[in-house]
Amino acid sequence: MSNAIGKTNMSFSVDFTLLGFLEWPWLEKVLFWIVAIFYIMIIFGNLTIIVLSHIDPRLYTPMYYFLSNLSFLELCFATTTVPQMLSNLWGPKKTITYTGCVIQLCVFLCLGATEAVLLVVMAFDRYVAVCQPPRYTIIMNPPLCWKLSLMAWPSGLTESLIQSPITLQLSFCAHHHVDDFLCEVPALICLACGDTSSSEWQMTISAILFTILPVGLILTSYGYIAQAVGKIKSEEGRQKAIATCSSHLLVVFMFYGAVAIVYTDPKNCFASKHGKFFTFFYTVVTPLLYPLIYTLRNKEVKESLQRLLKKWISQ
């Protein structure tokens, strides 16, 4: 018992070493520039969606309100992880302070769970838009949209407040080598030398609540949406519904798929060996792809962007 307490207390004074891609030193400098370019594109792409949703009256709809919320989340998500990643990729120092690790873990969990709930809210919005179009503006009124988007944040905060203390109470091994490029629950569980069963069960329950359950709700919504789309007589209306819904579905599978692989069972061979690549995917790649998916597949966003560019050029 005293040995376990000693290891836990030591974690407050010793930095964590984020191994990241240390086993491929030749790759680190290349990845640094790739990640740096991606980060600039993430900022530009998500800010563009936020700006367009707020300045173009044609985009004053619930769909774009939720989309701008998602873009804001992605900006926060990437900013929580990418600067630390760039620091580790560029120099020989791969460490993060205990305080920095705690902050990153708490914020990362909060943002991830918030995004999981927000994607369900966006699926509900699409369900109402396609299945009950005459009542869409009545049901999805501004107060309800505000409440639904606000509801996602307490859910994420609750997940962070429950999961973070359980993870940080683990008895970490003396070397403090985290086989990842950020402080997240699966990597810290793998770092622990003592019993981790309670943390693993807690994380599995969280994975069910914030991945499997939301995916079930979203797929149920899209089951009804698919039936409604089949009844739309207008080809243009059918194509528009398919375009907006397919963009959201693609985002859903990208986010939940990668998270489920890493979080559902952190100590299975596949997750422990390849977890950092999936983490890299949903912390760097998906925030970059979201704006591209929604702009390249969405006629209204492209037209809004063209109008904005023409206005700037004419000035």
PDB file of C-alpha atoms in Angstrom:
ATOM      1  CA  MET A   1       0.000   0.000   0.000  1.00  0.00           C
ATOM      2  CA  SER A   2       2.760   2.465   0.911  1.00  0.00           C
ATOM      3  CA  ASN A   3       4.520   1.689  -2.352  1.00  0.00           C
ATOM      4  CA  ALA A   4       1.360   2.528  -4.306  1.00  0.00           C
ATOM      5  CA  ILE A   5       0.920   5.787  -2.401  1.00  0.00           C
ATOM      6  CA  GLY A   6       4.526   6.703  -3.068  1.00  0.00           C
ATOM      7  CA  LYS A   7       4.081   6.152  -6.782  1.00  0.00           C
ATOM      8  CA  THR A   8       0.901   8.221  -6.856  1.00  0.00           C
ATOM      9  CA  ASN A   9       2.384  11.092  -4.888  1.00  0.00           C
ATOM     10  CA  MET A  10       5.481  11.088  -7.071  1.00  0.00           C
ATOM     11  CA  SER A  11       3.320  11.841 -10.088  1.00  0.00           C
ATOM     12  CA  PHE A  12       2.718  15.369  -8.780  1.00  0.00           C
ATOM     13  CA  SER A  13       6.408  16.270  -8.985  1.00  0.00           C
ATOM     14  CA  VAL A  14       7.584  14.300 -12.025  1.00  0.00           C
ATOM     15  CA  ASP A  15       6.774  15.247 -15.604  1.00  0.00           C
ATOM     16  CA  PHE A  16       5.220  12.784 -18.017  1.00  0.00           C
ATOM     17  CA  THR A  17       7.162  11.803 -21.137  1.00  0.00           C
ATOM     18  CA  LEU A  18       4.961  11.643 -24.212  1.00  0.00           C
ATOM     19  CA  LEU A  19       6.600   9.044 -26.445  1.00  0.00           C
ATOM     20  CA  GLY A  20       4.387   9.856 -29.431  1.00  0.00           C
ATOM     21  CA  PHE A  21       6.243   8.879 -32.594  1.00  0.00           C
ATOM     22  CA  LEU A  22       9.647   8.661 -30.881  1.00  0.00           C
ATOM     23  CA  GLU A  23      10.238   5.210 -32.355  1.00  0.00           C
ATOM     24  CA  TRP A  24      10.235   6.811 -35.817  1.00  0.00           C
ATOM     25  CA  PRO A  25      12.580   9.811 -35.381  1.00  0.00           C
ATOM     26  CA  TRP A  26      12.899  10.293 -39.141  1.00  0.00           C
ATOM     27  CA  LEU A  27       9.136  10.825 -39.294  1.00  0.00           C
ATOM     28  CA  GLU A  28       8.892  13.479 -36.594  1.00  0.00           C
ATOM     29  CA  LYS A  29      10.161  16.465 -38.599  1.00  0.00           C
ATOM     30  CA  VAL A  30       7.960  15.535 -41.563  1.00  0.00           C
ATOM     31  CA  LEU A  31       4.963  15.172 -39.268  1.00  0.00           C
ATOM     32  CA  PHE A  32       5.731  18.509 -37.642  1.00  0.00           C
ATOM     33  CA  TRP A  33       5.208  20.384 -40.914  1.00  0.00           C
ATOM     34  CA  ILE A  34       2.190  18.270 -41.880  1.00  0.00           C
ATOM     35  CA  VAL A  35       0.525  18.869 -38.503  1.00  0.00           C
ATOM     36  CA  ALA A  36       1.423  22.594 -38.589  1.00  0.00           C
ATOM     37  CA  ILE A  37      -0.185  22.987 -42.029  1.00  0.00           C
ATOM     38  CA  PHE A  38      -3.198  20.956 -40.912  1.00  0.00           C
ATOM     39  CA  TYR A  39      -3.600  23.141 -37.826  1.00  0.00           C
ATOM     40  CA  ILE A  40      -3.629  26.315 -39.921  1.00  0.00           C
ATOM     41  CA  MET A  41      -6.233  24.735 -42.204  1.00  0.00           C
ATOM     42  CA  ILE A  42      -8.292  23.615 -39.177  1.00  0.00           C
ATOM     43  CA  ILE A  43      -8.356  27.166 -37.838  1.00  0.00           C
ATOM     44  CA  PHE A  44      -9.157  28.693 -41.221  1.00  0.00           C
ATOM     45  CA  GLY A  45     -11.790  26.107 -42.217  1.00  0.00           C
ATOM     46  CA  ASN A  46     -13.718  26.072 -38.944  1.00  0.00           C
ATOM     47  CA  LEU A  47     -13.531  29.841 -38.509  1.00  0.00           C
ATOM     48  CA  THR A  48     -14.909  30.223 -42.040  1.00  0.00           C
ATOM     49  CA  ILE A  49     -17.974  28.139 -41.154  1.00  0.00           C
ATOM     50  CA  ILE A  50     -18.503  30.101 -37.926  1.00  0.00           C
ATOM     51  CA  VAL A  51     -18.205  33.457 -39.714  1.00  0.00           C
ATOM     52  CA  LEU A  52     -20.484  32.441 -42.601  1.00  0.00           C
ATOM     53  CA  SER A  53     -23.121  31.112 -40.187  1.00  0.00           C
ATOM     54  CA  HIS A  54     -23.190  34.431 -38.349  1.00  0.00           C
ATOM     55  CA  ILE A  55     -22.993  36.987 -41.179  1.00  0.00           C
ATOM     56  CA  ASP A  56     -25.074  35.395 -43.957  1.00  0.00           C
ATOM     57  CA  PRO A  57     -28.847  35.697 -43.276  1.00  0.00           C
ATOM     58  CA  ARG A  58     -29.483  32.742 -45.618  1.00  0.00           C
ATOM     59  CA  LEU A  59     -27.644  30.523 -43.127  1.00  0.00           C
ATOM     60  CA  TYR A  60     -29.659  31.631 -40.095  1.00  0.00           C
ATOM     61  CA  THR A  61     -31.120  28.159 -39.686  1.00  0.00           C
ATOM     62  CA  PRO A  62     -30.845  25.530 -36.916  1.00  0.00           C
ATOM     63  CA  MET A  63     -28.637  23.333 -39.090  1.00  0.00           C
ATOM     64  CA  TYR A  64     -25.958  26.004 -39.471  1.00  0.00           C
ATOM     65  CA  TYR A  65     -26.330  27.100 -35.871  1.00  0.00           C
ATOM     66  CA  PHE A  66     -25.401  23.574 -34.749  1.00  0.00           C
ATOM     67  CA  LEU A  67     -22.712  23.369 -37.414  1.00  0.00           C
ATOM     68  CA  SER A  68     -21.074  26.548 -36.114  1.00  0.00           C
ATOM     69  CA  ASN A  69     -21.176  25.050 -32.614  1.00  0.00           C
ATOM     70  CA  LEU A  70     -19.453  21.935 -33.950  1.00  0.00           C
ATOM     71  CA  SER A  71     -16.798  24.077 -35.655  1.00  0.00           C
ATOM     72  CA  PHE A  72     -16.148  25.931 -32.401  1.00  0.00           C
ATOM     73  CA  LEU A  73     -15.766  22.585 -30.627  1.00  0.00           C
ATOM     74  CA  GLU A  74     -13.274  21.419 -33.263  1.00  0.00           C
ATOM     75  CA  LEU A  75     -11.211  24.584 -32.823  1.00  0.00           C
ATOM     76  CA  CYS A  76     -11.062  23.966 -29.065  1.00  0.00           C
ATOM     77  CA  PHE A  77     -10.400  20.250 -29.587  1.00  0.00           C
ATOM     78  CA  ALA A  78      -7.438  20.833 -31.890  1.00  0.00           C
ATOM     79  CA  THR A  79      -6.017  23.682 -29.775  1.00  0.00           C
ATOM     80  CA  THR A  80      -6.042  21.423 -26.712  1.00  0.00           C
ATOM     81  CA  THR A  81      -3.757  18.882 -28.382  1.00  0.00           C
ATOM     82  CA  VAL A  82      -1.971  20.200 -31.488  1.00  0.00           C
ATOM     83  CA  PRO A  83       0.351  22.846 -29.910  1.00  0.00           C
ATOM     84  CA  GLN A  84       1.685  20.241 -27.448  1.00  0.00           C
ATOM     85  CA  MET A  85       2.084  17.776 -30.298  1.00  0.00           C
ATOM     86  CA  LEU A  86       4.014  20.302 -32.384  1.00  0.00           C
ATOM     87  CA  SER A  87       6.311  21.038 -29.429  1.00  0.00           C
ATOM     88  CA  ASN A  88       7.055  17.338 -28.986  1.00  0.00           C
ATOM     89  CA  LEU A  89       7.606  16.716 -32.694  1.00  0.00           C
ATOM     90  CA  TRP A  90      10.011  19.622 -33.150  1.00  0.00           C
ATOM     91  CA  GLY A  91      12.429  19.336 -30.253  1.00  0.00           C
ATOM     92  CA  PRO A  92      14.157  16.660 -28.185  1.00  0.00           C
ATOM     93  CA  LYS A  93      12.017  17.496 -25.145  1.00  0.00           C
ATOM     94  CA  LYS A  94       8.987  15.209 -25.062  1.00  0.00           C
ATOM     95  CA  THR A  95       7.689  16.024 -21.602  1.00  0.00           C
ATOM     96  CA  ILE A  96       4.533  17.578 -20.226  1.00  0.00           C
ATOM     97  CA  THR A  97       4.136  18.706 -16.625  1.00  0.00           C
ATOM     98  CA  TYR A  98       1.738  16.893 -14.336  1.00  0.00           C
ATOM     99  CA  THR A  99      -0.445  20.021 -14.176  1.00  0.00           C
ATOM    100  CA  GLY A 100      -0.399  20.331 -17.941  1.00  0.00           C
ATOM    101  CA  CYS A 101      -1.342  16.671 -18.280  1.00  0.00           C
ATOM    102  CA  VAL A 102      -4.265  17.085 -15.860  1.00  0.00           C
ATOM    103  CA  ILE A 103      -5.588  20.142 -17.714  1.00  0.00           C
ATOM    104  CA  GLN A 104      -5.235  18.460 -21.094  1.00  0.00           C
ATOM    105  CA  LEU A 105      -6.979  15.299 -19.871  1.00  0.00           C
ATOM    106  CA  CYS A 106      -9.912  17.195 -18.321  1.00  0.00           C
ATOM    107  CA  VAL A 107     -10.458  19.494 -21.300  1.00  0.00           C
ATOM    108  CA  PHE A 108     -10.021  16.661 -23.805  1.00  0.00           C
ATOM    109  CA  LEU A 109     -12.645  14.507 -22.071  1.00  0.00           C
ATOM    110  CA  CYS A 110     -15.076  17.419 -21.759  1.00  0.00           C
ATOM    111  CA  LEU A 111     -14.794  18.405 -25.427  1.00  0.00           C
ATOM    112  CA  GLY A 112     -14.982  14.816 -26.684  1.00  0.00           C
ATOM    113  CA  ALA A 113     -18.153  13.999 -24.716  1.00  0.00           C
ATOM    114  CA  THR A 114     -19.693  17.351 -25.681  1.00  0.00           C
ATOM    115  CA  GLU A 115     -19.104  16.612 -29.359  1.00  0.00           C
ATOM    116  CA  ALA A 116     -20.665  13.159 -28.956  1.00  0.00           C
ATOM    117  CA  VAL A 117     -23.871  14.729 -27.620  1.00  0.00           C
ATOM    118  CA  LEU A 118     -23.867  17.552 -30.185  1.00  0.00           C
ATOM    119  CA  LEU A 119     -23.735  15.063 -33.073  1.00  0.00           C
ATOM    120  CA  VAL A 120     -26.910  13.439 -31.683  1.00  0.00           C
ATOM    121  CA  VAL A 121     -28.562  16.870 -31.520  1.00  0.00           C
ATOM    122  CA  MET A 122     -27.601  17.493 -35.155  1.00  0.00           C
ATOM    123  CA  ALA A 123     -29.127  14.128 -36.122  1.00  0.00           C
ATOM    124  CA  PHE A 124     -32.375  15.144 -34.378  1.00  0.00           C
ATOM    125  CA  ASP A 125     -32.354  18.409 -36.323  1.00  0.00           C
ATOM    126  CA  ARG A 126     -32.024  16.484 -39.605  1.00  0.00           C
ATOM    127  CA  TYR A 127     -34.806  14.126 -38.540  1.00  0.00           C
ATOM    128  CA  VAL A 128     -37.233  17.004 -37.941  1.00  0.00           C
ATOM    129  CA  ALA A 129     -36.157  18.771 -41.152  1.00  0.00           C
ATOM    130  CA  VAL A 130     -36.731  15.728 -43.379  1.00  0.00           C
ATOM    131  CA  CYS A 131     -39.564  13.906 -41.595  1.00  0.00           C
ATOM    132  CA  GLN A 132     -41.636  16.905 -40.469  1.00  0.00           C
ATOM    133  CA  PRO A 133     -40.782  19.778 -42.862  1.00  0.00           C
ATOM    134  CA  PRO A 134     -44.038  21.764 -42.369  1.00  0.00           C
ATOM    135  CA  ARG A 135     -43.430  21.950 -38.604  1.00  0.00           C
ATOM    136  CA  TYR A 136     -39.636  22.326 -38.790  1.00  0.00           C
ATOM    137  CA  THR A 137     -39.432  26.030 -37.936  1.00  0.00           C
ATOM    138  CA  ILE A 138     -42.012  25.597 -35.171  1.00  0.00           C
ATOM    139  CA  ILE A 139     -40.276  22.650 -33.512  1.00  0.00           C
ATOM    140  CA  MET A 140     -36.689  23.809 -34.019  1.00  0.00           C
ATOM    141  CA  ASN A 141     -37.306  27.314 -32.704  1.00  0.00           C
ATOM    142  CA  PRO A 142     -34.339  29.427 -31.501  1.00  0.00           C
ATOM    143  CA  PRO A 143     -34.921  28.830 -27.745  1.00  0.00           C
ATOM    144  CA  LEU A 144     -34.961  25.053 -28.269  1.00  0.00           C
ATOM    145  CA  CYS A 145     -31.819  25.176 -30.443  1.00  0.00           C
ATOM    146  CA  TRP A 146     -30.064  27.206 -27.777  1.00  0.00           C
ATOM    147  CA  LYS A 147     -31.108  24.743 -25.060  1.00  0.00           C
ATOM    148  CA  LEU A 148     -30.072  21.695 -27.096  1.00  0.00           C
ATOM    149  CA  SER A 149     -26.614  23.079 -27.869  1.00  0.00           C
ATOM    150  CA  LEU A 150     -26.169  24.202 -24.283  1.00  0.00           C
ATOM    151  CA  MET A 151     -27.212  20.754 -23.028  1.00  0.00           C
ATOM    152  CA  ALA A 152     -24.174  19.175 -24.688  1.00  0.00           C
ATOM    153  CA  TRP A 153     -21.674  21.116 -22.553  1.00  0.00           C
ATOM    154  CA  PRO A 154     -22.870  19.979 -19.077  1.00  0.00           C
ATOM    155  CA  SER A 155     -22.818  16.406 -20.406  1.00  0.00           C
ATOM    156  CA  GLY A 156     -19.173  16.787 -21.400  1.00  0.00           C
ATOM    157  CA  LEU A 157     -18.293  18.520 -18.145  1.00  0.00           C
ATOM    158  CA  THR A 158     -19.933  15.747 -16.115  1.00  0.00           C
ATOM    159  CA  GLU A 159     -17.969  13.081 -18.011  1.00  0.00           C
ATOM    160  CA  SER A 160     -14.731  14.962 -17.373  1.00  0.00           C
ATOM    161  CA  LEU A 161     -15.439  15.463 -13.661  1.00  0.00           C
ATOM    162  CA  ILE A 162     -16.182  11.737 -13.221  1.00  0.00           C
ATOM    163  CA  GLN A 163     -13.525  10.147 -15.437  1.00  0.00           C
ATOM    164  CA  SER A 164     -10.559  12.457 -14.765  1.00  0.00           C
ATOM    165  CA  PRO A 165     -10.238  11.916 -10.969  1.00  0.00           C
ATOM    166  CA  ILE A 166     -10.583   8.136 -11.370  1.00  0.00           C
ATOM    167  CA  THR A 167      -7.803   8.105 -13.954  1.00  0.00           C
ATOM    168  CA  LEU A 168      -5.511  10.450 -12.024  1.00  0.00           C
ATOM    169  CA  GLN A 169      -5.813   8.342  -8.858  1.00  0.00           C
ATOM    170  CA  LEU A 170      -4.092   5.419 -10.593  1.00  0.00           C
ATOM    171  CA  SER A 171      -0.692   4.261  -9.348  1.00  0.00           C
ATOM    172  CA  PHE A 172       1.531   5.266 -12.264  1.00  0.00           C
ATOM    173  CA  CYS A 173       4.800   3.480 -13.024  1.00  0.00           C
ATOM    174  CA  ALA A 174       7.971   5.334 -12.025  1.00  0.00           C
ATOM    175  CA  HIS A 175       9.190   5.904 -15.605  1.00  0.00           C
ATOM    176  CA  HIS A 176       6.077   8.015 -16.477  1.00  0.00           C
ATOM    177  CA  HIS A 177       6.424   7.181 -20.179  1.00  0.00           C
ATOM    178  CA  VAL A 178       3.064   7.729 -21.887  1.00  0.00           C
ATOM    179  CA  ASP A 179       2.875   5.847 -25.195  1.00  0.00           C
ATOM    180  CA  ASP A 180       0.914   8.596 -26.894  1.00  0.00           C
ATOM    181  CA  PHE A 181       1.310  12.241 -27.907  1.00  0.00           C
ATOM    182  CA  LEU A 182      -1.225  13.560 -25.391  1.00  0.00           C
ATOM    183  CA  CYS A 183      -2.617  12.725 -21.969  1.00  0.00           C
ATOM    184  CA  GLU A 184      -5.764  10.699 -22.513  1.00  0.00           C
ATOM    185  CA  VAL A 185      -7.409   7.963 -20.474  1.00  0.00           C
ATOM    186  CA  PRO A 186      -6.365   4.806 -22.404  1.00  0.00           C
ATOM    187  CA  ALA A 187      -2.695   5.812 -22.489  1.00  0.00           C
ATOM    188  CA  LEU A 188      -2.666   6.672 -18.773  1.00  0.00           C
ATOM    189  CA  ILE A 189      -4.363   3.365 -17.898  1.00  0.00           C
ATOM    190  CA  CYS A 190      -1.631   1.537 -19.802  1.00  0.00           C
ATOM    191  CA  LEU A 191       0.947   3.528 -17.797  1.00  0.00           C
ATOM    192  CA  ALA A 192      -0.469   2.348 -14.458  1.00  0.00           C
ATOM    193  CA  CYS A 193       1.387  -0.370 -12.547  1.00  0.00           C
ATOM    194  CA  GLY A 194      -1.411  -1.232 -10.105  1.00  0.00           C
ATOM    195  CA  ASP A 195      -4.965  -2.482 -10.520  1.00  0.00           C
ATOM    196  CA  THR A 196      -6.798  -0.589 -13.250  1.00  0.00           C
ATOM    197  CA  SER A 197     -10.028  -2.587 -13.400  1.00  0.00           C
ATOM    198  CA  SER A 198     -12.193   0.181 -11.892  1.00  0.00           C
ATOM    199  CA  SER A 199     -10.852   2.742 -14.370  1.00  0.00           C
ATOM    200  CA  GLU A 200     -11.325   0.350 -17.265  1.00  0.00           C
ATOM    201  CA  TRP A 201     -14.929  -0.364 -16.270  1.00  0.00           C
ATOM    202  CA  GLN A 202     -15.625   3.338 -15.871  1.00  0.00           C
ATOM    203  CA  MET A 203     -14.155   4.058 -19.287  1.00  0.00           C
ATOM    204  CA  THR A 204     -16.138   1.226 -20.890  1.00  0.00           C
ATOM    205  CA  ILE A 205     -19.358   2.597 -19.369  1.00  0.00           C
ATOM    206  CA  SER A 206     -18.460   6.079 -20.639  1.00  0.00           C
ATOM    207  CA  ALA A 207     -17.723   4.633 -24.077  1.00  0.00           C
ATOM    208  CA  ILE A 208     -21.164   3.023 -24.136  1.00  0.00           C
ATOM    209  CA  LEU A 209     -22.879   6.243 -23.003  1.00  0.00           C
ATOM    210  CA  PHE A 210     -20.978   8.544 -25.360  1.00  0.00           C
ATOM    211  CA  THR A 211     -20.369   6.316 -28.411  1.00  0.00           C
ATOM    212  CA  ILE A 212     -22.591   3.242 -28.678  1.00  0.00           C
ATOM    213  CA  LEU A 213     -25.781   4.858 -27.313  1.00  0.00           C
ATOM    214  CA  PRO A 214     -25.439   8.032 -29.442  1.00  0.00           C
ATOM    215  CA  VAL A 215     -24.707   5.970 -32.564  1.00  0.00           C
ATOM    216  CA  GLY A 216     -27.834   3.908 -31.854  1.00  0.00           C
ATOM    217  CA  LEU A 217     -29.942   7.056 -31.552  1.00  0.00           C
ATOM    218  CA  ILE A 218     -28.424   8.556 -34.693  1.00  0.00           C
ATOM    219  CA  LEU A 219     -28.958   5.403 -36.754  1.00  0.00           C
ATOM    220  CA  THR A 220     -32.556   5.211 -35.530  1.00  0.00           C
ATOM    221  CA  SER A 221     -33.092   8.819 -36.655  1.00  0.00           C
ATOM    222  CA  TYR A 222     -31.600   8.042 -40.045  1.00  0.00           C
ATOM    223  CA  GLY A 223     -33.785   4.975 -40.392  1.00  0.00           C
ATOM    224  CA  TYR A 224     -36.820   7.271 -40.256  1.00  0.00           C
ATOM    225  CA  ILE A 225     -35.040   9.797 -42.490  1.00  0.00           C
ATOM    226  CA  ALA A 226     -34.370   7.128 -45.136  1.00  0.00           C
ATOM    227  CA  GLN A 227     -38.077   6.251 -45.194  1.00  0.00           C
ATOM    228  CA  ALA A 228     -39.030   9.913 -45.527  1.00  0.00           C
ATOM    229  CA  VAL A 229     -36.498  10.552 -48.314  1.00  0.00           C
ATOM    230  CA  GLY A 230     -37.960   7.660 -50.286  1.00  0.00           C
ATOM    231  CA  LYS A 231     -41.350   9.397 -50.221  1.00  0.00           C
ATOM    232  CA  ILE A 232     -40.042  12.768 -51.505  1.00  0.00           C
ATOM    233  CA  LYS A 233     -41.339  13.202 -55.051  1.00  0.00           C
ATOM    234  CA  SER A 234     -39.074  16.093 -56.058  1.00  0.00           C
ATOM    235  CA  GLU A 235     -35.686  14.907 -57.316  1.00  0.00           C
ATOM    236  CA  GLU A 236     -34.077  18.183 -56.240  1.00  0.00           C
ATOM    237  CA  GLY A 237     -35.563  17.894 -52.750  1.00  0.00           C
ATOM    238  CA  ARG A 238     -34.410  14.288 -52.477  1.00  0.00           C
ATOM    239  CA  GLN A 239     -30.861  15.143 -53.532  1.00  0.00           C
ATOM    240  CA  LYS A 240     -30.687  18.064 -51.095  1.00  0.00           C
ATOM    241  CA  ALA A 241     -31.832  15.871 -48.194  1.00  0.00           C
ATOM    242  CA  ILE A 242     -29.347  13.156 -49.125  1.00  0.00           C
ATOM    243  CA  ALA A 243     -26.468  15.667 -49.420  1.00  0.00           C
ATOM    244  CA  THR A 244     -26.974  17.258 -45.992  1.00  0.00           C
ATOM    245  CA  CYS A 245     -27.688  13.964 -44.230  1.00  0.00           C
ATOM    246  CA  SER A 246     -24.807  12.064 -45.853  1.00  0.00           C
ATOM    247  CA  SER A 247     -22.371  14.787 -44.729  1.00  0.00           C
ATOM    248  CA  HIS A 248     -23.513  14.388 -41.143  1.00  0.00           C
ATOM    249  CA  LEU A 249     -23.418  10.575 -41.341  1.00  0.00           C
ATOM    250  CA  LEU A 250     -19.861  10.638 -42.674  1.00  0.00           C
ATOM    251  CA  VAL A 251     -18.780  12.849 -39.764  1.00  0.00           C
ATOM    252  CA  VAL A 252     -20.563  10.519 -37.315  1.00  0.00           C
ATOM    253  CA  PHE A 253     -18.771   7.394 -38.519  1.00  0.00           C
ATOM    254  CA  MET A 254     -15.387   9.147 -38.590  1.00  0.00           C
ATOM    255  CA  PHE A 255     -15.686  10.439 -35.035  1.00  0.00           C
ATOM    256  CA  TYR A 256     -17.435   7.586 -33.248  1.00  0.00           C
ATOM    257  CA  GLY A 257     -15.536   4.867 -35.104  1.00  0.00           C
ATOM    258  CA  ALA A 258     -12.095   6.106 -34.077  1.00  0.00           C
ATOM    259  CA  VAL A 259     -13.155   6.909 -30.497  1.00  0.00           C
ATOM    260  CA  ALA A 260     -14.856   3.534 -29.980  1.00  0.00           C
ATOM    261  CA  ILE A 261     -11.746   1.615 -31.068  1.00  0.00           C
ATOM    262  CA  VAL A 262      -9.544   3.457 -28.544  1.00  0.00           C
ATOM    263  CA  TYR A 263     -11.926   3.828 -25.599  1.00  0.00           C
ATOM    264  CA  THR A 264     -14.140   0.739 -25.503  1.00  0.00           C
ATOM    265  CA  ASP A 265     -11.343  -1.651 -24.451  1.00  0.00           C
ATOM    266  CA  PRO A 266      -8.013   0.188 -23.963  1.00  0.00           C
ATOM    267  CA  LYS A 267      -5.946  -2.891 -23.163  1.00  0.00           C
ATOM    268  CA  ASN A 268      -6.877  -5.038 -26.140  1.00  0.00           C
ATOM    269  CA  CYS A 269      -3.930  -5.723 -28.433  1.00  0.00           C
ATOM    270  CA  PHE A 270      -5.181  -3.674 -31.368  1.00  0.00           C
ATOM    271  CA  ALA A 271      -6.067  -0.575 -29.315  1.00  0.00           C
ATOM    272  CA  SER A 272      -2.863  -0.609 -27.266  1.00  0.00           C
ATOM    273  CA  LYS A 273      -0.686  -1.030 -30.362  1.00  0.00           C
ATOM    274  CA  HIS A 274      -2.429   1.342 -32.755  1.00  0.00           C
ATOM    275  CA  GLY A 275      -4.304   3.642 -30.350  1.00  0.00           C
ATOM    276  CA  LYS A 276      -2.035   6.635 -30.963  1.00  0.00           C
ATOM    277  CA  PHE A 277      -2.807   6.545 -34.697  1.00  0.00           C
ATOM    278  CA  PHE A 278      -6.552   6.656 -34.065  1.00  0.00           C
ATOM    279  CA  THR A 279      -5.995   9.431 -31.518  1.00  0.00           C
ATOM    280  CA  PHE A 280      -4.001  11.319 -34.146  1.00  0.00           C
ATOM    281  CA  PHE A 281      -6.897  10.785 -36.551  1.00  0.00           C
ATOM    282  CA  TYR A 282      -9.663  12.214 -34.366  1.00  0.00           C
ATOM    283  CA  THR A 283      -7.558  15.053 -32.931  1.00  0.00           C
ATOM    284  CA  VAL A 284      -5.901  16.290 -36.139  1.00  0.00           C
ATOM    285  CA  VAL A 285      -7.481  14.753 -39.222  1.00  0.00           C
ATOM    286  CA  THR A 286     -11.197  14.931 -38.373  1.00  0.00           C
ATOM    287  CA  PRO A 287     -11.169  18.633 -37.327  1.00  0.00           C
ATOM    288  CA  LEU A 288      -9.587  19.288 -40.721  1.00  0.00           C
ATOM    289  CA  LEU A 289     -12.021  17.136 -42.692  1.00  0.00           C
ATOM    290  CA  TYR A 290     -15.250  18.378 -41.064  1.00  0.00           C
ATOM    291  CA  PRO A 291     -15.226  21.821 -42.750  1.00  0.00           C
ATOM    292  CA  LEU A 292     -14.244  20.239 -46.075  1.00  0.00           C
ATOM    293  CA  ILE A 293     -17.050  17.678 -45.852  1.00  0.00           C
ATOM    294  CA  TYR A 294     -19.676  20.295 -45.038  1.00  0.00           C
ATOM    295  CA  THR A 295     -18.491  22.868 -47.582  1.00  0.00           C
ATOM    296  CA  LEU A 296     -17.674  20.618 -50.538  1.00  0.00           C
ATOM    297  CA  ARG A 297     -20.957  18.699 -50.207  1.00  0.00           C
ATOM    298  CA  ASN A 298     -23.157  21.654 -49.295  1.00  0.00           C
ATOM    299  CA  LYS A 299     -24.374  23.996 -52.017  1.00  0.00           C
ATOM    300  CA  GLU A 300     -25.597  26.690 -49.600  1.00  0.00           C
ATOM    301  CA  VAL A 301     -22.240  26.981 -47.826  1.00  0.00           C
ATOM    302  CA  LYS A 302     -20.336  27.147 -51.132  1.00  0.00           C
ATOM    303  CA  GLU A 303     -22.664  29.866 -52.447  1.00  0.00           C
ATOM    304  CA  SER A 304     -22.354  31.808 -49.194  1.00  0.00           C
ATOM    305  CA  LEU A 305     -18.561  31.601 -49.364  1.00  0.00           C
ATOM    306  CA  GLN A 306     -18.591  32.779 -52.988  1.00  0.00           C
ATOM    307  CA  ARG A 307     -20.784  35.764 -52.086  1.00  0.00           C
ATOM    308  CA  LEU A 308     -18.476  36.683 -49.232  1.00  0.00           C
ATOM    309  CA  LEU A 309     -15.352  36.452 -51.419  1.00  0.00           C
ATOM    310  CA  LYS A 310     -16.970  38.571 -54.163  1.00  0.00           C
ATOM    311  CA  LYS A 311     -17.927  41.189 -51.591  1.00  0.00           C
ATOM    312  CA  TRP A 312     -14.377  41.359 -50.244  1.00  0.00           C
ATOM    313  CA  ILE A 313     -12.877  41.543 -53.748  1.00  0.00           C
ATOM    314  CA  SER A 314     -15.263  44.315 -54.828  1.00  0.00           C
ATOM    315  CA  GLN A 315     -14.265  46.376 -51.796  1.00  0.00           C
TER     316      GLN A 315
END
